[in-house]
Coordinates of C-alpha atoms and ligand atoms in Angstrom, one line a residue:
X555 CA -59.8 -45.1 49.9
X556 CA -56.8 -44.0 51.5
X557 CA -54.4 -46.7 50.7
X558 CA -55.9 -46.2 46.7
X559 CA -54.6 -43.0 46.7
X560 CA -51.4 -43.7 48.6
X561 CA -50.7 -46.5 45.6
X562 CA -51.7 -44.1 43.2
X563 CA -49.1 -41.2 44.5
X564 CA -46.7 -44.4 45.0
X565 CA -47.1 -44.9 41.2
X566 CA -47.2 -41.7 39.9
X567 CA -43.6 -41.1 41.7
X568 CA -42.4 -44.5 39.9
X569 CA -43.9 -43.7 36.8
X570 CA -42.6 -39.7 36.8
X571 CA -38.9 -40.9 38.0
X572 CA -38.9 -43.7 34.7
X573 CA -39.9 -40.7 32.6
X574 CA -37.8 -38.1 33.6
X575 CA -34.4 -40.4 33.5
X576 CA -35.7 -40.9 30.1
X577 CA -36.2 -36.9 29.1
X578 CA -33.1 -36.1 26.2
X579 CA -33.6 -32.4 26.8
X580 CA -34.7 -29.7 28.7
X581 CA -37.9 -28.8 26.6
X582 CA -38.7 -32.6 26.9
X583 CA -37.6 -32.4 30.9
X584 CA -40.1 -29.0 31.4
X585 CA -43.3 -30.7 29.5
X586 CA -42.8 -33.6 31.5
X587 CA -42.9 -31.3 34.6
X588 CA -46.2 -29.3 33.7
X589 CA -48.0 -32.9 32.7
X590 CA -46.8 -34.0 36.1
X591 CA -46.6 -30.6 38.6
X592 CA -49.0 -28.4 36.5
X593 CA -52.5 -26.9 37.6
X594 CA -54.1 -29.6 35.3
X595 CA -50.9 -32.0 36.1
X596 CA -51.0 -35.7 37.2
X597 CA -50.5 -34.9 41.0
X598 CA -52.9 -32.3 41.2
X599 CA -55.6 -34.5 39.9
X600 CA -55.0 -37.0 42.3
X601 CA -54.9 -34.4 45.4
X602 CA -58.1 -32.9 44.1
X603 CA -58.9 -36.9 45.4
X604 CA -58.5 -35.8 49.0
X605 CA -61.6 -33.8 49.4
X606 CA -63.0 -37.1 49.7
X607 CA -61.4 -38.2 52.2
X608 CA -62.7 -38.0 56.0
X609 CA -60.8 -35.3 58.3
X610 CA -58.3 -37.5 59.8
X611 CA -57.4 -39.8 56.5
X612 CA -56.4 -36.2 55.0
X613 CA -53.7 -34.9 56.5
X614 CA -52.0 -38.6 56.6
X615 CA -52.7 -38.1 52.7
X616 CA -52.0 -34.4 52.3
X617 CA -48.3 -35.1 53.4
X618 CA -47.8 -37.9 51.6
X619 CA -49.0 -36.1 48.4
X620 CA -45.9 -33.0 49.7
X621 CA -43.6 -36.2 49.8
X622 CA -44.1 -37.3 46.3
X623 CA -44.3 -33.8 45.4
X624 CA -40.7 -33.4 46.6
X625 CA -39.5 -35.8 45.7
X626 CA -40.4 -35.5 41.8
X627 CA -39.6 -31.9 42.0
X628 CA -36.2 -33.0 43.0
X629 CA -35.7 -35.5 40.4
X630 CA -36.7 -33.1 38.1
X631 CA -34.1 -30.2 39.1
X632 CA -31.6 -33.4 39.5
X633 CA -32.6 -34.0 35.6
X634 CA -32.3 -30.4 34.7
X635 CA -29.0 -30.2 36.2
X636 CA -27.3 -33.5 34.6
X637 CA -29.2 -31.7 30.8
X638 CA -27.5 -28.6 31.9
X639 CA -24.2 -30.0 31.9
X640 CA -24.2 -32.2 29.1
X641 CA -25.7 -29.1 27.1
X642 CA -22.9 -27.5 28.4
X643 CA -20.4 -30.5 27.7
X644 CA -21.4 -30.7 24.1
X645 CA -21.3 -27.4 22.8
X646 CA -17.5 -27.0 24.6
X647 CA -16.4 -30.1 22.8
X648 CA -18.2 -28.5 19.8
X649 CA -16.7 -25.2 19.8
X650 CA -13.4 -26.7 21.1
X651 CA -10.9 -23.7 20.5
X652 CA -7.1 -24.8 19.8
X653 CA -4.8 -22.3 21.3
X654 CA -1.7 -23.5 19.4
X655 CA -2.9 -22.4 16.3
X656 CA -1.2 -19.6 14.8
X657 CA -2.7 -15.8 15.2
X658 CA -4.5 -14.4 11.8
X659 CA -1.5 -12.4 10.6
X660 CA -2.4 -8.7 11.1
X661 CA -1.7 -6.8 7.5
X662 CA 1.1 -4.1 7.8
X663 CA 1.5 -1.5 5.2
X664 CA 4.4 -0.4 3.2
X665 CA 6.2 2.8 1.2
X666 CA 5.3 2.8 -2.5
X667 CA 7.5 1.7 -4.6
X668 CA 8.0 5.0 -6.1
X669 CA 8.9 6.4 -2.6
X670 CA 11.3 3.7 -2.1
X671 CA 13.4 4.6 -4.9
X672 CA 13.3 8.3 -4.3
X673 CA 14.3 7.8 -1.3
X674 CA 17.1 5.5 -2.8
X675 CA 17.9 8.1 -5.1
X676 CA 18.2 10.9 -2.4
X677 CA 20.0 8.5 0.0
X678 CA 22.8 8.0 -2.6
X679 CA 23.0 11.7 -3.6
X680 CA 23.4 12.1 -0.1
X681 CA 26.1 9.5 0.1
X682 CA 28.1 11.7 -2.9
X683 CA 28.0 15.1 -0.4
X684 CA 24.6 16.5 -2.0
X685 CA 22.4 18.0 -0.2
X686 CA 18.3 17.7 -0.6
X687 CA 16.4 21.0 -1.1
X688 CA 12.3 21.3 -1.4
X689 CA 11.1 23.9 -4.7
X690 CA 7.1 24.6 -5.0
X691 CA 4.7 22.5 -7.0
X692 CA 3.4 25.6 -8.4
X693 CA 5.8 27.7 -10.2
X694 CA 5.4 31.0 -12.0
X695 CA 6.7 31.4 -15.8
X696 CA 9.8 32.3 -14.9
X697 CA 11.4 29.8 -13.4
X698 CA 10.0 27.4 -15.0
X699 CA 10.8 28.2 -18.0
X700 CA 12.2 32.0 -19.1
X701 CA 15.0 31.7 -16.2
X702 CA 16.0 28.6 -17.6
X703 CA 16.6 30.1 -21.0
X704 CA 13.2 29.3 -22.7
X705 CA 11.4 32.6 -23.5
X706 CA 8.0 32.3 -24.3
X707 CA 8.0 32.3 -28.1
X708 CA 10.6 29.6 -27.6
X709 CA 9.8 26.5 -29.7
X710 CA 11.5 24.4 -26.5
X711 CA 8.2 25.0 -24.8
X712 CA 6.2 22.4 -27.0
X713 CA 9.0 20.0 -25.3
X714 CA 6.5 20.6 -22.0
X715 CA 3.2 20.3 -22.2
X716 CA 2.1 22.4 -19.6
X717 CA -0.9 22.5 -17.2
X718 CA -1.7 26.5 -16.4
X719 CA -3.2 27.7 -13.4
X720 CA -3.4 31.3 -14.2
X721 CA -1.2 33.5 -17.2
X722 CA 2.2 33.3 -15.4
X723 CA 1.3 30.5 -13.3
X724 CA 1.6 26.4 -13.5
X725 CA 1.7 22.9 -12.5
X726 CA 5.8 23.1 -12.6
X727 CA 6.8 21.0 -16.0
X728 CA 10.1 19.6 -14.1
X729 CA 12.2 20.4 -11.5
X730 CA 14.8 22.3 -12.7
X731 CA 13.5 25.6 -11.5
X732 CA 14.9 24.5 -8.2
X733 CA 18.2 25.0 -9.3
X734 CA 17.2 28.7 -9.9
X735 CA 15.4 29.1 -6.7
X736 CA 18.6 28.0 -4.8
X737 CA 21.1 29.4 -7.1
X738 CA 19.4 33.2 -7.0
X739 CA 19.9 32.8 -3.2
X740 CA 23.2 31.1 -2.6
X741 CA 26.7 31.2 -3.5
X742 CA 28.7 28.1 -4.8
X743 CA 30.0 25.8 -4.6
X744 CA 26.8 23.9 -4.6
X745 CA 25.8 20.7 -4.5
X746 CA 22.0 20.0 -4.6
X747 CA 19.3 17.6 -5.2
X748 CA 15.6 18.2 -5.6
X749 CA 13.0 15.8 -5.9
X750 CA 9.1 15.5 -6.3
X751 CA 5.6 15.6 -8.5
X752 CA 6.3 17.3 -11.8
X753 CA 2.8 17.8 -14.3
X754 CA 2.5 17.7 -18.2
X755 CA -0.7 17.6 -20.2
X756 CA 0.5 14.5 -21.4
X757 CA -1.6 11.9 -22.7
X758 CA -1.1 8.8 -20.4
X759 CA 0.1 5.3 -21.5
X760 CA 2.3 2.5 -20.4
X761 CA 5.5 5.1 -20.3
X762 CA 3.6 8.5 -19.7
X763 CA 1.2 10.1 -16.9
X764 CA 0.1 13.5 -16.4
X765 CA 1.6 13.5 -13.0
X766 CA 5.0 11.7 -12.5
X767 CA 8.0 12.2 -10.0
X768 CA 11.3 13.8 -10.8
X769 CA 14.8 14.2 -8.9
X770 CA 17.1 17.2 -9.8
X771 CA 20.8 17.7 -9.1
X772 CA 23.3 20.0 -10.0
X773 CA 26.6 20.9 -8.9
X774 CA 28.5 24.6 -9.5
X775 CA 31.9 24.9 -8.4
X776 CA 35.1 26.0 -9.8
X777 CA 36.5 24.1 -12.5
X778 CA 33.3 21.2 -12.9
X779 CA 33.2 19.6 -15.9
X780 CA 31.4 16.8 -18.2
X781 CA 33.9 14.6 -16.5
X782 CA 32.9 15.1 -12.9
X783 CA 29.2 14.8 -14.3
X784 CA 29.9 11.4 -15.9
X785 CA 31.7 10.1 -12.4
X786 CA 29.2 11.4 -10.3
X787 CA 26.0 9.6 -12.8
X788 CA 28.6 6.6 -13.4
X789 CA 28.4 6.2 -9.8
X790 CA 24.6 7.1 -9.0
X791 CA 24.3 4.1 -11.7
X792 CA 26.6 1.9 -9.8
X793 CA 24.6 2.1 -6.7
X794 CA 21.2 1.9 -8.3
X795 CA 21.6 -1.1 -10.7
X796 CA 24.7 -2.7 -9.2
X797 CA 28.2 -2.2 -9.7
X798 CA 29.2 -3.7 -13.2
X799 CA 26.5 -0.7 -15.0
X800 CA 28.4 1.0 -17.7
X801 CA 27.2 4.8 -18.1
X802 CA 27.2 6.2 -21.5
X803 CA 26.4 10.1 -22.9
X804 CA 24.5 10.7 -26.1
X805 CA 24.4 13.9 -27.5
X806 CA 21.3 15.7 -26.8
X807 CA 19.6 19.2 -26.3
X808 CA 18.1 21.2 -23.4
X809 CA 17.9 25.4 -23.7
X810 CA 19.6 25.6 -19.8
X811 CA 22.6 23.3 -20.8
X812 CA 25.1 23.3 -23.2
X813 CA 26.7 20.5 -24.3
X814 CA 23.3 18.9 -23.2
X815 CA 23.6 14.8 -23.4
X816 CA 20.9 11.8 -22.3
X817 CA 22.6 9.3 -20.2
X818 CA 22.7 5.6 -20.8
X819 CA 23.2 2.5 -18.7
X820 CA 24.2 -0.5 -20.5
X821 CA 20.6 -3.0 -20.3
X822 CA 21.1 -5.0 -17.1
X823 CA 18.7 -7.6 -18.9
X824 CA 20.9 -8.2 -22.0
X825 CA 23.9 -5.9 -22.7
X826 CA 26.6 -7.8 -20.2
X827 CA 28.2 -7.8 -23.4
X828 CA 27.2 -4.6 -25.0
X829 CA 29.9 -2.7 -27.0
X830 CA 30.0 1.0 -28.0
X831 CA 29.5 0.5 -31.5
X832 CA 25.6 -0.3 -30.9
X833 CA 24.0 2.5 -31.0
X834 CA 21.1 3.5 -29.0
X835 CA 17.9 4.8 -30.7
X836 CA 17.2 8.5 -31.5
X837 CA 16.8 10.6 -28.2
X838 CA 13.6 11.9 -29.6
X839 CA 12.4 8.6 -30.9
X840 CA 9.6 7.1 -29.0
X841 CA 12.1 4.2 -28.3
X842 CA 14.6 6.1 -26.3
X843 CA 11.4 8.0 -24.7
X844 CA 10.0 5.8 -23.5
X845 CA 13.1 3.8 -22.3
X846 CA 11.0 0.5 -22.1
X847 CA 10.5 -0.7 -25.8
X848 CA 9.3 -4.5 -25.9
X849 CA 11.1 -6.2 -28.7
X850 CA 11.8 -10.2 -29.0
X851 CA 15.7 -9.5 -28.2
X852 CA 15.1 -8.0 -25.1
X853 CA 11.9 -7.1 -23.5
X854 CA 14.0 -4.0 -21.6
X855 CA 16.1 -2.5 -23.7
X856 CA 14.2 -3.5 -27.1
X857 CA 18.0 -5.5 -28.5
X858 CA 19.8 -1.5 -28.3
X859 CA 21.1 -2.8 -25.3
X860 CA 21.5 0.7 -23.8
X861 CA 18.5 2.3 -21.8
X862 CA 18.1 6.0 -21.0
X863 CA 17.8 7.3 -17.5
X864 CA 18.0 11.1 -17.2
X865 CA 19.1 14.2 -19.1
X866 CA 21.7 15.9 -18.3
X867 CA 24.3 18.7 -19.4
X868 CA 26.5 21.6 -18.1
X869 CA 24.9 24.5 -16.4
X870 CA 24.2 26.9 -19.7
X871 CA 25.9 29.9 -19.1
X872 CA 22.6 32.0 -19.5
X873 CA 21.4 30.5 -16.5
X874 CA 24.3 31.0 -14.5
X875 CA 24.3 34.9 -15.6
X876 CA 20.3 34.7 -14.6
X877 CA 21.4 33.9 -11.1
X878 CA 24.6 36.3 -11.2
X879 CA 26.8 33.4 -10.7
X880 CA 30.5 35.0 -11.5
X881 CA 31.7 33.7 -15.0
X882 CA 35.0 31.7 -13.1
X883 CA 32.2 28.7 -11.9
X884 CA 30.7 26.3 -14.1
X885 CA 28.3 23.3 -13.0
X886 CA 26.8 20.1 -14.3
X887 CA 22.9 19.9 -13.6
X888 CA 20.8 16.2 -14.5
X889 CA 16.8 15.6 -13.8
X890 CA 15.7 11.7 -14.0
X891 CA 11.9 10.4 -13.7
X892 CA 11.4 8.4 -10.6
X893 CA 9.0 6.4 -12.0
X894 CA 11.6 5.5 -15.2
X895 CA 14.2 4.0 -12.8
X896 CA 11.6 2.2 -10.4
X897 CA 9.9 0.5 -13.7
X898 CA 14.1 -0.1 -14.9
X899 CA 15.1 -1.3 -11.3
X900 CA 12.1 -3.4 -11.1
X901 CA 11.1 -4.0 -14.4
X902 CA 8.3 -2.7 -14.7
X903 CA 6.2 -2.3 -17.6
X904 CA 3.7 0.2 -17.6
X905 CA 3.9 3.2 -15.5
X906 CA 0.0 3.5 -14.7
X907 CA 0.4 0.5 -12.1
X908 CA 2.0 3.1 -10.1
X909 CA -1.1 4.9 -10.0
X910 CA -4.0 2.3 -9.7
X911 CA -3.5 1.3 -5.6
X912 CA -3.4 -2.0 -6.5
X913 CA -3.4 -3.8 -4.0
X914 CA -1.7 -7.5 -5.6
X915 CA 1.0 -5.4 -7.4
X916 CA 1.9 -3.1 -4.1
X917 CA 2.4 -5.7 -1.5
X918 CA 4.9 -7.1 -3.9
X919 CA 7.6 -4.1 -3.0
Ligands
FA5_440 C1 13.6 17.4 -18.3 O1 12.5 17.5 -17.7 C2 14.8 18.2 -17.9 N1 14.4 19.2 -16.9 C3 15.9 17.3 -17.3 C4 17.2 17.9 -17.2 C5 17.5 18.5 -16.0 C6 18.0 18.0 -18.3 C7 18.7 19.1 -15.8 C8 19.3 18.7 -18.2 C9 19.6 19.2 -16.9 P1 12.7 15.5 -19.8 O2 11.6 16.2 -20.4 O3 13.5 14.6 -20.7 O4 13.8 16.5 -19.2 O5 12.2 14.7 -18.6 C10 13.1 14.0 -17.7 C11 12.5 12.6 -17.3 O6 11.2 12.8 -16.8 C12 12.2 11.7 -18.5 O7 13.4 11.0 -18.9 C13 11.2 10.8 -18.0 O8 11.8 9.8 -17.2 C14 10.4 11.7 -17.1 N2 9.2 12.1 -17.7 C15 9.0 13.1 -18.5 N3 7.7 13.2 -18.9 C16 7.0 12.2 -18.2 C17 5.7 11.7 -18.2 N4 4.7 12.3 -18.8 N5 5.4 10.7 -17.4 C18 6.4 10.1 -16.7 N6 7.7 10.4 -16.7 C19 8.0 11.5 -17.5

């Protein structure tokens, strides 16, 4: 009786070591140890054998049963162990990690393209001894427009579609009530620029928004003329759209100057060899407004080969008297759209990309 249970313990340790080499995973490895070790396992049935046994055959048995017990328990963790670290082994050389890769590039941000070229634009006015002045987004009546010689039954105000908060207040049209606001406080000479949001109940298209971005400047000194204006905008030109730009003056009108003119470059695109007898468009055709007209010739400057960038004139002498300035100064004053000389310098279409935080057509600046 004894030595049938000693060969049956001797098999059940040769039979549970074949098996558990052969285990391919842990859940495999732990079944194997409940059908072996278990309550209802293999070696429990056989040492439910020893109550058979006499007194003295059973404790011979009982540790024999403890031996085979250890010894498949320590197969088993020896199993577990060697699963473990071929677990372990496979999912490293799975999610093997190259550390020479390069990093995901982390996205920066950048300035607007419309803030780029104002700050262009004030950096070169800066450059020509001008110095940059803030006015108010919301102006009264006044400076807007009466100060700057356009009373209110002037027909100059359909020139400005304007957006009113109250009855003598408004989204300022433009920025040339800054040159009142500094004028009615200081002396000249002066030399000024001004820059930011202008509004106009405009109705928007590929030229034209509601909200838009202009820079002022004007100088007052003894003895300025149209000359000094056409050096300093020749050379503003220069800087902006390189140095061969030729600057030309049209004839034009606005109430606060006088001789008013719109100011030409010669089209960067096409007009290397433009010659003064071609004349630009109209300044109150749509062409000339909207400086961008998209012809077969050229898709800049339409085949005029001249494009207009600002207005500009000589300080009307109403003004000046408005602001007491004494009758021996004159001054030159100009106001450009931002947004026209970013869509010229980077040739630029429609205006309303400005607006639409494109993403694709930002990160291109
Ligand atoms: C003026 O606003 C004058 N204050 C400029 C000036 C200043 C003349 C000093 C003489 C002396 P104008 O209305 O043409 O002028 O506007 C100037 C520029 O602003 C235009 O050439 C254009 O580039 C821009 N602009 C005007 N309206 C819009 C609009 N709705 N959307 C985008 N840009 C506009």
């Amino acid at each position: 009786m004894v030595n049938a249970v000693v060969d049956k313990l001797d098999s059940l340790l040769e039979e549970a070591s074949s098996k558990i080499s052969q285990t391919a995973d842990i859940k495999s490895l732990e079944d194997l140890q409940h059908e072996i070790l278990g309550k209802k396992g293999k070696l429990t049935q056989v040492l439910r054998g020893l109550s058979e046994l006499s007194e003295e055959e059973r404790p011979h048995v009982g540790k024999k049963a403890n031996e085979i017990k250890a010894a498949v328990q320590k197969l088993l963790d020896e199993r577990l162990l060697s699963l473990k670290q071929s677990a372990l082994s496979e999912r490293l050389e799975k999610e093997w990690l190259d550390l020479t890769l390069p990093g995901e590039p982390v996205p920066t941000g950048r300035l607007h393209p419309l803030t780029r070229v104002l700050r262009e634009v004030k950096s070169i006015f800066s450059g020509l001894g001008f110095e940059f002045v803030q006015g108010p987004e919301v102006e009264s009546d006044y400076y807007n427009f009466e100060a700057l010689n356009i009373p209110p039954d002037h027909p100059a105000r359909d020139m400005w579609d304007s957006l009113y908060l109250g009855e003598k207040t408004l989204l300022r049209t433009h920025t040339s009530p800054v040159q009142i606001r500094v004028m009615e406080k200081r002396k000249p000479p002066l030399r000024v620029i001004s820059g930011g949001k202008c509004f106009r109940r405009d109705a928007v298209d590929s030229t034209h928004c509601f909200q838009f971005h202009q820079v002022e400047g004007f100088m007052v000194d003894q003895g300025v003329s149209m000359a000094h204006l056409k050096g300093t905008l020749s050379a503003f030109a220069k800087a902006i759209f390189g140095p061969e730009r030729k600057v030309k003056l049209v004839p034009s009108y606005f109430p606060f100057t006088e001789p008013s003119v719109e100011v030409y470059i010669d089209c960067f695109n096409c007009g290397k060899n433009s010659s003064e007898d071609q004349q630009p468009s109209s300044p109150n055709s749509s062409s000339v407004e909207s400086g961008l007209v998209l012809s077969e010739s050229c898709r800049i400057c339409g085949g005029t080969k001249w494009l207009e960038i600002l207005g500009a004139g000589m300080i009307h002498p109403f003004v000046l008297r408005v602001v007491n300035i004494p009758s021996e100064y004159t001054g030159f004053a100009f106001g450009l759209g931002i947004e026209r000389i970013a869509m010229l310098k980077f040739r630029i279409d429609d205006i309303r990309l400005f607006y639409e935080s494109d993403q694709k057509f930002l990160e291109q600046f």
